[in-house]
Short mmCIF file of C-alpha atoms in Angstrom, two decimals:
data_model
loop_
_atom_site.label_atom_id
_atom_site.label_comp_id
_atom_site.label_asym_id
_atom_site.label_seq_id
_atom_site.Cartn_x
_atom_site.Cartn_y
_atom_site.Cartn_z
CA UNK W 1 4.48 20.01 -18.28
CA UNK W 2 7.61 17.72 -18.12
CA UNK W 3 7.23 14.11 -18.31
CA UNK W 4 8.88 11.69 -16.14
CA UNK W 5 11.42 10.92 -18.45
CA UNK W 6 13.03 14.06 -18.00
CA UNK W 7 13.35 13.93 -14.45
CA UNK W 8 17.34 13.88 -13.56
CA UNK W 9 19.35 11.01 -11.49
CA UNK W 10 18.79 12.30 -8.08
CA UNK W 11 22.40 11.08 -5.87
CA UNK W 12 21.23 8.16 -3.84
CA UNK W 13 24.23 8.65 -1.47
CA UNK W 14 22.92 11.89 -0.56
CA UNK W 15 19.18 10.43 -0.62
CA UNK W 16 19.40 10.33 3.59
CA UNK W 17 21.55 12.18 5.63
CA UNK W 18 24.64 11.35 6.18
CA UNK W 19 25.13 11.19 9.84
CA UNK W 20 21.76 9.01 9.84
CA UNK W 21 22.37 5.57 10.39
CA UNK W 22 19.38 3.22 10.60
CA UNK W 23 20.17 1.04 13.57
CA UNK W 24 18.51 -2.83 13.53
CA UNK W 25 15.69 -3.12 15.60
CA UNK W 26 17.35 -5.02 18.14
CA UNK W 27 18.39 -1.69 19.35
CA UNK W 28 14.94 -0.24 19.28
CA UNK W 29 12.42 -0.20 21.77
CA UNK W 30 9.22 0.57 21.13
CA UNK W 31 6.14 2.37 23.39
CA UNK W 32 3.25 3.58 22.12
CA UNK W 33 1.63 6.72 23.42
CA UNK W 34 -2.35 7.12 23.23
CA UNK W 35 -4.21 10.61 24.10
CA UNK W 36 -6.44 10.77 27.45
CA UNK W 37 -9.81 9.53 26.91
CA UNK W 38 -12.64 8.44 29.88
CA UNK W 39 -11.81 5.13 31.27
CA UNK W 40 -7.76 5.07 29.53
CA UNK W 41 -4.77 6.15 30.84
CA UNK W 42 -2.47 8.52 29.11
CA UNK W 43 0.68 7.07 30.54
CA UNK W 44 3.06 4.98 27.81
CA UNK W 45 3.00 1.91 27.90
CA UNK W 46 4.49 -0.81 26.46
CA UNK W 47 3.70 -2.16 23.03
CA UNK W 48 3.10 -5.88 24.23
CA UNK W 49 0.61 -5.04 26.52
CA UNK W 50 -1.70 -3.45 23.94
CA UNK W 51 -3.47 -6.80 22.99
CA UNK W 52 -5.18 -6.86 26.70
CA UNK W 53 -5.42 -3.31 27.32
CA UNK W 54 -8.88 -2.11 25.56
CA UNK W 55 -11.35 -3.94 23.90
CA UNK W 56 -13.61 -1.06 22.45
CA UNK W 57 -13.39 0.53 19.74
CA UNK W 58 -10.57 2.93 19.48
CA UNK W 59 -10.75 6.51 18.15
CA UNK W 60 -7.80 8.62 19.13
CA UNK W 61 -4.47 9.08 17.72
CA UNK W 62 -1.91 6.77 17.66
CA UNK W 63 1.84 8.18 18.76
CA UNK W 64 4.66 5.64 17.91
CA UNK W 65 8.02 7.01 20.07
CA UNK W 66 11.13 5.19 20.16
CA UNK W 67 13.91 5.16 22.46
CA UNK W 68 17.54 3.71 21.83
CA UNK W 69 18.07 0.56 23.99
CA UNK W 70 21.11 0.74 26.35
CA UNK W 71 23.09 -2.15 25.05
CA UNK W 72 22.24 -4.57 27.32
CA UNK W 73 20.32 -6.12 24.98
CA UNK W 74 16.82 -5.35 25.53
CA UNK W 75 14.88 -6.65 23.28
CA UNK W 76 11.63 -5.14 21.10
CA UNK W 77 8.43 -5.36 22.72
CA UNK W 78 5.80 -7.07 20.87
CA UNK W 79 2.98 -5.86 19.39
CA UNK W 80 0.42 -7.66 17.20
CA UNK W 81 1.70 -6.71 13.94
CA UNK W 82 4.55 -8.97 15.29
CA UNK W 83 2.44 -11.43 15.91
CA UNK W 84 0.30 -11.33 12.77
CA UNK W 85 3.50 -11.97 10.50
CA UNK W 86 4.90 -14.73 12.79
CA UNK W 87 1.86 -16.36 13.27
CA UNK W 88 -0.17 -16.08 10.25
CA UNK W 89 2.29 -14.92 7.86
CA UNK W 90 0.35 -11.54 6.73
CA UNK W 91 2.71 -8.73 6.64
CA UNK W 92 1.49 -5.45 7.89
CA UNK W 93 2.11 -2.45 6.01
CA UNK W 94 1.78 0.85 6.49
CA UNK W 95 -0.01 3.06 4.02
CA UNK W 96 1.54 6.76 4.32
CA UNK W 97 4.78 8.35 3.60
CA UNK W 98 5.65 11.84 4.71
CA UNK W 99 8.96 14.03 5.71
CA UNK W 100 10.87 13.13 8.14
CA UNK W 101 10.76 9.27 6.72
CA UNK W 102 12.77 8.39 10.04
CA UNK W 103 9.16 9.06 11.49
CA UNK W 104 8.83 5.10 10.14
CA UNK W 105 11.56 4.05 12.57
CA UNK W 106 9.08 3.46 15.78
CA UNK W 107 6.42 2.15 13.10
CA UNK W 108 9.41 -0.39 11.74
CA UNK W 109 10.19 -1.58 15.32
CA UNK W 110 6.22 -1.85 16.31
CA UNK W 111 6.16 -4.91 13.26
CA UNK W 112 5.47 -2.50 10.20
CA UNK W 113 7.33 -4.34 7.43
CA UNK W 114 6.17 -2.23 4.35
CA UNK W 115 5.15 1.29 2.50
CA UNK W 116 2.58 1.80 0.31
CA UNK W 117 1.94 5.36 -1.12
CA UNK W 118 -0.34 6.91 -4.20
CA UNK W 119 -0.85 10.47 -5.57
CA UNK W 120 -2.88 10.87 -2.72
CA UNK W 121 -0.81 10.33 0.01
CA UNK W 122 1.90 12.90 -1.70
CA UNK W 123 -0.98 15.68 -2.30
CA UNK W 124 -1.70 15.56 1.57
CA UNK W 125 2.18 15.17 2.61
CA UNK W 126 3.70 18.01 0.57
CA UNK W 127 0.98 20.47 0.07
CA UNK W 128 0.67 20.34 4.36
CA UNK W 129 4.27 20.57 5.43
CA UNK W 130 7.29 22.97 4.51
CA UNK W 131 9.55 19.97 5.10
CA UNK W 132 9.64 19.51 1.24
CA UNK W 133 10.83 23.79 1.22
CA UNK W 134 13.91 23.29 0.73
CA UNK W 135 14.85 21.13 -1.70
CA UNK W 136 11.49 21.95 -3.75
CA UNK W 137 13.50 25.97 -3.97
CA UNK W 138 16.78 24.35 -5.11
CA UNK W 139 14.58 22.00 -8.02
CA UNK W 140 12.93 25.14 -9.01
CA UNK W 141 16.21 27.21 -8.98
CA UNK W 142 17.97 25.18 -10.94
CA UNK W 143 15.03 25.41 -13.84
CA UNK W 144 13.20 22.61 -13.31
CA UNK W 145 9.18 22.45 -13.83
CA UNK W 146 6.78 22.05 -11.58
CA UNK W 147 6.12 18.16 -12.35
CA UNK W 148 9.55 17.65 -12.61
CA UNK W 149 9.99 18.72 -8.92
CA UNK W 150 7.47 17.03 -7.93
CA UNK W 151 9.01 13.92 -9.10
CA UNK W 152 12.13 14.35 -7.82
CA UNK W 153 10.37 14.95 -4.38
CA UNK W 154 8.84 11.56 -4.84
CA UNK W 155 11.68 9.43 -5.16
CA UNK W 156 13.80 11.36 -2.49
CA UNK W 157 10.85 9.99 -0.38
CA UNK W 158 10.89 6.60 -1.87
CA UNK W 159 14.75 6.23 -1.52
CA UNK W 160 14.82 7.61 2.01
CA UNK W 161 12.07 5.21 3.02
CA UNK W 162 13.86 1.88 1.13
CA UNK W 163 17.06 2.65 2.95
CA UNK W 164 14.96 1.85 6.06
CA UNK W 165 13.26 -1.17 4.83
CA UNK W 166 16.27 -2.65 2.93
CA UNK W 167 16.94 -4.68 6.02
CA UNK W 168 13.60 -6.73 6.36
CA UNK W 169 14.27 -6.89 2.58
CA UNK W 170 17.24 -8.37 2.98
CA UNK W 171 16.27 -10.73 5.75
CA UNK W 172 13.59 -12.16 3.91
CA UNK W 173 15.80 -12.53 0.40
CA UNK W 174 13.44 -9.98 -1.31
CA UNK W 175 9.92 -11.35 -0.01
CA UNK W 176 9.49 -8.70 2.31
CA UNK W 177 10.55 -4.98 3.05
CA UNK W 178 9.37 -3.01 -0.17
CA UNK W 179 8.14 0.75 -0.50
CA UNK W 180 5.72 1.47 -3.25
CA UNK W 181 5.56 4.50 -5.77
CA UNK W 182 3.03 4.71 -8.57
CA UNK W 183 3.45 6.02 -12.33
CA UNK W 184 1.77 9.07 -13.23
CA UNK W 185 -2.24 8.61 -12.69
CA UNK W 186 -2.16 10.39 -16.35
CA UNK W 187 -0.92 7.15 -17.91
CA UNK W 188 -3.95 4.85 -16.51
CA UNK W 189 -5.27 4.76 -20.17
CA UNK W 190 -1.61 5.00 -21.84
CA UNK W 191 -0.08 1.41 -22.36
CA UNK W 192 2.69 2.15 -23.49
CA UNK W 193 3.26 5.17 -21.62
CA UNK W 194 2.83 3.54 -18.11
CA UNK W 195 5.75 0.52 -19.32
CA UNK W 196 8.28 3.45 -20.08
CA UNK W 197 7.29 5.66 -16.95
CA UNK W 198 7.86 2.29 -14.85
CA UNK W 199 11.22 1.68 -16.26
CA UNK W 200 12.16 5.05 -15.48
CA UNK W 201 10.94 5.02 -12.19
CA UNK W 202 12.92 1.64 -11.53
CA UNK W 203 15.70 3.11 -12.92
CA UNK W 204 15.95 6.85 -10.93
CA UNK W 205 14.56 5.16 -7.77
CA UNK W 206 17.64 2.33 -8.09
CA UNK W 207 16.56 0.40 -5.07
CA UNK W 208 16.01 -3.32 -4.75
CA UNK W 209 13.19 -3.18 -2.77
CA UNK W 210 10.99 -0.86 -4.85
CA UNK W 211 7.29 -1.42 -6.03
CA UNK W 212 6.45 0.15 -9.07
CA UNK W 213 2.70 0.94 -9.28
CA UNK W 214 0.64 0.31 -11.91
CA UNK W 215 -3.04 0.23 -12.38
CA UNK W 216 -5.29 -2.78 -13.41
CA UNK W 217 -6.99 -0.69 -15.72
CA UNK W 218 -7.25 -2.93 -19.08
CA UNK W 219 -4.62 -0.65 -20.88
CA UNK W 220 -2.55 -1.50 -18.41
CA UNK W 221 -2.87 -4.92 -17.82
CA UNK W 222 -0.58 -5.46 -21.22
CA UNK W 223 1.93 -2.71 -19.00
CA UNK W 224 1.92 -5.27 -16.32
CA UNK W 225 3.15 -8.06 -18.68
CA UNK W 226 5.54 -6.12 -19.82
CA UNK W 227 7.32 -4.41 -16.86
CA UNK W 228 7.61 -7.59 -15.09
CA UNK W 229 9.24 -9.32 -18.27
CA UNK W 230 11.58 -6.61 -17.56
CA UNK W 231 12.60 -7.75 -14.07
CA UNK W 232 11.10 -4.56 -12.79
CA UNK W 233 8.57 -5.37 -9.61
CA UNK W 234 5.31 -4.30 -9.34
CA UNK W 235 2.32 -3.58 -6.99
CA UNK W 236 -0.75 -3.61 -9.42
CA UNK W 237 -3.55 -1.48 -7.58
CA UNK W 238 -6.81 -0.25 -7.96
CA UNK W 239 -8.31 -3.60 -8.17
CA UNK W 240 -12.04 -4.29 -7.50
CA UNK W 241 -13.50 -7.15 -9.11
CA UNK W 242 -12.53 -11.07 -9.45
CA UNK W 243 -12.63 -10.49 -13.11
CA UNK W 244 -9.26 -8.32 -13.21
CA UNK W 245 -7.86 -9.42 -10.39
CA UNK W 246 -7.67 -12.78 -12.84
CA UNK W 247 -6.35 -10.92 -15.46
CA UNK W 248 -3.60 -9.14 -12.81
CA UNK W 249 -2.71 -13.10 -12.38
CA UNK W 250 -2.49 -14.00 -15.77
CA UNK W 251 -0.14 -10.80 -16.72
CA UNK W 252 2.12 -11.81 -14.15
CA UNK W 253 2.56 -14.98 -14.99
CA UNK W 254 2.78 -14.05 -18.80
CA UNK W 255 5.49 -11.74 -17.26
CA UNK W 256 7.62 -13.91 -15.60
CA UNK W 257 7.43 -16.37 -18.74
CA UNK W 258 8.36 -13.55 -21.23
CA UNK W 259 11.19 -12.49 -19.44
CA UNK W 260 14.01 -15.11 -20.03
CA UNK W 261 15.62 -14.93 -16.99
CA UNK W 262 16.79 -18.48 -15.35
CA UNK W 263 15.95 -16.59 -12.27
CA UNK W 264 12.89 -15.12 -11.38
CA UNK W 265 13.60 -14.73 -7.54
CA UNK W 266 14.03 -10.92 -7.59
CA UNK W 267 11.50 -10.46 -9.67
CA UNK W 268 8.34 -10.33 -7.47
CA UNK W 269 4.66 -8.58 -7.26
CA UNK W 270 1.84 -7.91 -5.06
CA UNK W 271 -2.01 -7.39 -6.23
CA UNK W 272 -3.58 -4.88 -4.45
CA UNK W 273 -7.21 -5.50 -3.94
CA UNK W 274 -9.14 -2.98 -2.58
CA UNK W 275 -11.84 -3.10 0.20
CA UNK W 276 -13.57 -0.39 1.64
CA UNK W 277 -14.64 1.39 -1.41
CA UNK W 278 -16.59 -2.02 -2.38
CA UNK W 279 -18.79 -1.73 0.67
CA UNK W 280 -19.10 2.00 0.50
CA UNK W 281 -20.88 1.87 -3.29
CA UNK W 282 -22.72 -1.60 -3.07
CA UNK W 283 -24.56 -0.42 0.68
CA UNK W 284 -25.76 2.82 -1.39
CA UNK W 285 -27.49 0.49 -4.11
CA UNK W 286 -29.09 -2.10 -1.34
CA UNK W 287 -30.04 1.24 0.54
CA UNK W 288 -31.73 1.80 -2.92
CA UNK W 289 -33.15 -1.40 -3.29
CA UNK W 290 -34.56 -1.19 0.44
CA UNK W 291 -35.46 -4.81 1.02
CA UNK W 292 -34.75 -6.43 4.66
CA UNK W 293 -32.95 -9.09 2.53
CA UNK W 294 -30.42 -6.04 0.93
CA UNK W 295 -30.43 -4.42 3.61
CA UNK W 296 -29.46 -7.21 6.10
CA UNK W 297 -26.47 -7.64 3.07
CA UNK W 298 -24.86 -3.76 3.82
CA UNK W 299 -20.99 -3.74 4.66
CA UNK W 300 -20.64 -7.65 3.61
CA UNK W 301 -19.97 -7.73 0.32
CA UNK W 302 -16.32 -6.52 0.81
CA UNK W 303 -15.37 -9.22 2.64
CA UNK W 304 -16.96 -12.18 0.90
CA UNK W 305 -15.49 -10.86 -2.30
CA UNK W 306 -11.63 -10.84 -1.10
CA UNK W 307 -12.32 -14.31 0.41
CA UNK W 308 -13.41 -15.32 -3.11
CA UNK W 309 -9.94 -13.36 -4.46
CA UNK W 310 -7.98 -15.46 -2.12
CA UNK W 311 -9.24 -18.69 -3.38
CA UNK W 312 -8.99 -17.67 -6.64
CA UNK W 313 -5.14 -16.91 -5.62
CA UNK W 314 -4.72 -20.31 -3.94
CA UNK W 315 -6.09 -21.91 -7.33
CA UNK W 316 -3.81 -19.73 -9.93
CA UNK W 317 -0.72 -20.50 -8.24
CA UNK W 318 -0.82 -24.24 -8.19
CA UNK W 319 -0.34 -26.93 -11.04
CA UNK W 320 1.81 -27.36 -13.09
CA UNK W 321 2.10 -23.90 -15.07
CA UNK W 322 2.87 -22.23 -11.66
CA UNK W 323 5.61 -25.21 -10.93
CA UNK W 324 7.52 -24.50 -13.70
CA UNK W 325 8.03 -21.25 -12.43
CA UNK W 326 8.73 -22.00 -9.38
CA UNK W 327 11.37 -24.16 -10.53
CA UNK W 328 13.11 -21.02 -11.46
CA UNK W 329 12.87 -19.22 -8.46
CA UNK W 330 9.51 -18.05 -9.00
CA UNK W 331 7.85 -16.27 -5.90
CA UNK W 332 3.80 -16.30 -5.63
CA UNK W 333 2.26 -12.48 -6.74
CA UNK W 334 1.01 -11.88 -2.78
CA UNK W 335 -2.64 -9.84 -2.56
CA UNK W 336 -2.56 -7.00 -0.66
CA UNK W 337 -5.15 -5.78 1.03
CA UNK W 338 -5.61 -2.34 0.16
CA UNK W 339 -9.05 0.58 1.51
CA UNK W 340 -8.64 -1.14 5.24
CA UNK W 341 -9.66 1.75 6.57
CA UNK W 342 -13.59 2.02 7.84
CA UNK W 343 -15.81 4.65 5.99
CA UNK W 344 -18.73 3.80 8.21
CA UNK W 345 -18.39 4.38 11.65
CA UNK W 346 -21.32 2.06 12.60
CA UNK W 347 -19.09 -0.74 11.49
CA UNK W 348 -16.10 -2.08 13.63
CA UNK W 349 -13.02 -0.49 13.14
CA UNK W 350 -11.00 -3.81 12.11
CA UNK W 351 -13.91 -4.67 9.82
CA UNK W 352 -11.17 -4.36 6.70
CA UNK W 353 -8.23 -6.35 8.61
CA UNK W 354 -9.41 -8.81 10.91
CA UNK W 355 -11.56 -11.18 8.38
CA UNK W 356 -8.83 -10.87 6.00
CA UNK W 357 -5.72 -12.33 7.92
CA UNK W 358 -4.06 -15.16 5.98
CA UNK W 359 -0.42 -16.65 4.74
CA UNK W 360 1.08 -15.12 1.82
CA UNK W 361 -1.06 -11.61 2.03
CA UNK W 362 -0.37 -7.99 3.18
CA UNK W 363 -2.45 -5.94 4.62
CA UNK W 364 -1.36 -1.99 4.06
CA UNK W 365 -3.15 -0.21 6.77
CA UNK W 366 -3.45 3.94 7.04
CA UNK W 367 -3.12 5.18 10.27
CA UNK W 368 -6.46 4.33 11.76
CA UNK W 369 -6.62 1.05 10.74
CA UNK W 370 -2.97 0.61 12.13
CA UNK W 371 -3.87 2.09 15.37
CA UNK W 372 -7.00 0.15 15.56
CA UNK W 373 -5.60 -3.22 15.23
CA UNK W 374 -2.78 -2.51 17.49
CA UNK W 375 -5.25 -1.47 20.19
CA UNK W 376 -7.44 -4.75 20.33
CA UNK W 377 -7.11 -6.71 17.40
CA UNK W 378 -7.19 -10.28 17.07
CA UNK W 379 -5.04 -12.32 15.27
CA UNK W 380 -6.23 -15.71 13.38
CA UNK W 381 -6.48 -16.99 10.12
CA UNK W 382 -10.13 -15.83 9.09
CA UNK W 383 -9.63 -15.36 5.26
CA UNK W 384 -10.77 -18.41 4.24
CA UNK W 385 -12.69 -19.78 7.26
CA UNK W 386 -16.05 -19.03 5.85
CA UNK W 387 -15.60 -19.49 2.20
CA UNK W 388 -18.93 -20.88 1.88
CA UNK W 389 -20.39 -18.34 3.57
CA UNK W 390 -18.68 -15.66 1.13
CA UNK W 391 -19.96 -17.80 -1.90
CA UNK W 392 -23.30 -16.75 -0.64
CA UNK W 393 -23.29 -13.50 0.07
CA UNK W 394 -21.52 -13.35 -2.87
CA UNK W 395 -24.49 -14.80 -5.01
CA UNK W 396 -27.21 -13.19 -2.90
CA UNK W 397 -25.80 -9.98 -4.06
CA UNK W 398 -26.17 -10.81 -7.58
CA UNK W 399 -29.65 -12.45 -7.14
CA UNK W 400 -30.28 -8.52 -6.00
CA UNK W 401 -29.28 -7.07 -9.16
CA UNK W 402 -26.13 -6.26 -8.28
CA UNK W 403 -23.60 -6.43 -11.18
CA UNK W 404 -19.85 -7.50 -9.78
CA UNK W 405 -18.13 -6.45 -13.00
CA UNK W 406 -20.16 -3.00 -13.05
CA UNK W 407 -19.04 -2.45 -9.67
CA UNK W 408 -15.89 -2.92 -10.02
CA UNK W 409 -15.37 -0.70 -13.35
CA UNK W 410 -17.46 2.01 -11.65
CA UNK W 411 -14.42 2.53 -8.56
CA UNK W 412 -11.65 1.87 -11.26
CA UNK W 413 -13.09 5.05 -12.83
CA UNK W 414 -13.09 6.84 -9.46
CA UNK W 415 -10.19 5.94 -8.36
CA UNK W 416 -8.31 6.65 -11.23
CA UNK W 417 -10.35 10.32 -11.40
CA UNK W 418 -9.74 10.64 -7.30
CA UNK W 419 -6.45 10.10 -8.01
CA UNK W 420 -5.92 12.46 -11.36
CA UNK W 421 -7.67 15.17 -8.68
CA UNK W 422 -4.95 14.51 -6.11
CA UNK W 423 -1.98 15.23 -8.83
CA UNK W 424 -3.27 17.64 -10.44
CA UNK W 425 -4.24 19.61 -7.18
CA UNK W 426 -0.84 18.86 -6.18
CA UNK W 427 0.95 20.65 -9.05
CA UNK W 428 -1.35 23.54 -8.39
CA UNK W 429 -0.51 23.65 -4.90
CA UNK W 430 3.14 23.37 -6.10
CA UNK W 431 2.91 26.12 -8.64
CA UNK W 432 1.50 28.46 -5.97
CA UNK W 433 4.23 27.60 -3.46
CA UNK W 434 6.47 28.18 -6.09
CA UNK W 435 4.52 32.14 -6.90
CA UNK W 436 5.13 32.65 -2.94
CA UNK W 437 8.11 32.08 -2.84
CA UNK W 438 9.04 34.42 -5.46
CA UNK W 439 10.78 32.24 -8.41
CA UNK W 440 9.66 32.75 -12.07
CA UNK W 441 9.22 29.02 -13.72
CA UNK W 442 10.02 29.84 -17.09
#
């Protein structure tokens, strides 16, 4: 298999089309379109209504259409995604990434103002759609591999997709606006390995606004350090515990100190901390445990642990270690929010967004958790309204048996396996497109 390294410079002029021209979202308007269901009509309507139109729970499909504005000016209607970055200064991101990227257009101008993908996301987007037919028969033509195509497939995506955020990046001098693409799930236990395939990918992707991501596996964490001494920008993800999410902190900052630059205001980072999965293995062991206590804890423990990250953020980027970086131009390393969407449907369907809404965070949202809190979320700061509260819960857990740092190893693992599964399934899927189609990969 080819590594990354050999993967050629792929023309960023010819990375979108050249009679597309992303117009600003002044010229946008947005409706969104929902699916007939008992007591909801299927009509359009506009996105500023959508705050007062349905309070239950919503379960359809969301359809994001845009039409061109007539030049009179019209301006965007408002959704809460608008509202949740104005307000509370949480930027809503979307977490997909598929052919035709111009399908983000509608999601831009509805107040998405980032991408996040993984392995994952890729599997499902090229192995389902012959959008990718093309230019995968040209890669393979001209002799390239299977994982070399694949790459190259990637960053098309990734380059497409920064072209269209490039503005919010450049509106918010670099804080906002960024696309994510991660390094090889292969290298999660390669150190060194995961600094050069992030160097690369910086390199090949050659867009300002590009996350590199890297996991917060311990082999990694010294990657982190590294890459961001670099100037390279990264998204560190697969986080579960408070334990690494300290140590994602600390390699950061060691970054930004290593790298000698007088200014450290392009240089920027998010810390992805995930959700979901926390509640998903933690209710299985109080299921286990079968106390009215544990059980009365089940699809809590999420929650009270982020609100723990986020005042362990507030703490690590104060004083006078994080002044002198700011000094330089430092900007904070913003947690993201990451496995917003519900795996239990008995539990509300903003359950992973709503208590999490606070300044300086992201929240990267897949399509049901997007739709959801478009349809009748609430916007407030809640992250750190019941800290207290989350201290308890918190503790209570433990008190039960539960073991924080075993947890969080435990879904590193998986995730890092989930996502091996996803790329490697991928370059099968790839290898038998390539069969069917009739070309011999030497």
């Amino acid at each position: 298999m080819a590594t990354i390294s050999k993967l050629s410079n792929p023309n960023p002029v010819a990375s979108l089309s050249s009679s597309f021209k992303p117009r600003s979202s002044s010229s946008l308007k947005c409706f969104v379109g929902f699916p007939t269901r008992p007591g909801f009509s299927s009509k359009l309507v506009s996105s500023s209504s959508l705050s007062s139109i349905n309070t239950h729970p919503f379960r359809g499909s969301l359809v994001v259409r845009c039409s061109l504005a007539d030049g009179n000016g019209s301006s965007v209607k408002r959704t809460t995604l608008h509202d949740l970055y104005e307000k509370e200064g949480q930027s809503p991101w979307y977490d997909n990434l598929c052919r035709p990227v111009t399908d983000l257009l509608p999601l831009i101008a509805s107040g998405v103002r980032g991408v996040t993908s993984n392995p994952a996301i890729f599997q499902k987007a090229i192995s389902s759609s012959n959008a990718y037919n093309d230019q995968f028969r040209e890669l393979v033509q001209s002799g390239k591999d299977i994982e070399s195509a694949y790459w190259e497939l990637v960053v098309k995506d990734i380059q497409d997709a920064c072209k269209l955020f490039e503005p919010i990046y450049d509106q918010t001098d670099g804080g906002d606006g960024y696309v994510s693409v991660e390094v090889s799930p292969r290298l999660a236990d390669d150190t060194n390995g995961t600094i050069e395939a992030a160097k690369y990918l910086y390199e090949v992707v050659d867009r300002p606004n590009v996350y590199i991501k890297i996991p917060a596996t311990a082999p990694c964490i010294p990657s982190i350090k590294e890459v961001i001494a670099n100037g390279i920008s990264v998204n560190v993800t697969l986080i579960f515990s408070l334990a690494r999410y300290e140590a994602v902190i600390d390699a950061y900052l060691d970054g930004l100190e290593a790298s000698g630059l007088s200014d450290l205001s392009r240089v920027t980072s998010v810390a992805s901390f995930f959700v979901s999965r926390v509640d998903t293995l933690i209710d299985k062991m109080l299921e286990m445990i079968g106390t009215p206590e544990a059980l009365d804890l089940r699809g809590k423990a999420a929650v009270a642990q982020a609100a723990l990250a986020y005042r362990l953020y507030q703490k690590k980027f104060s004083g006078p270690r994080w002044e002198a970086l700011v000094k330089k131009g430092a900007k904070k390393q913003r947690l993201l929010w990451a496995s917003t969407s519900v795996k239990n449907p008995a539990y509300p369907d903003t359950l992973y967004v709503a208590p999490l809404i606070g300044p300086d965070t992201v929240s990267t949202m897949p399509d049901q958790a997007l739709q959801a809190f478009i349809d009748h979320g609430t916007v407030s700061r809640t992250i750190d309204a019941n800290v207290s509260e989350a201290e308890g819960i918190y503790s209570a857990l433990e008190k039960l048996g539960i073991d924080w740092g075993k947890v969080g190893l435990q879904l590193e693992d998986e995730g890092v396996e989930s996502f091996k599964k996803s790329f490697d399934s991928l370059l099968d899927t790839l290898q038998e497109k390539a069969n069917t189609l009739k070309f011999v990969i030497s």
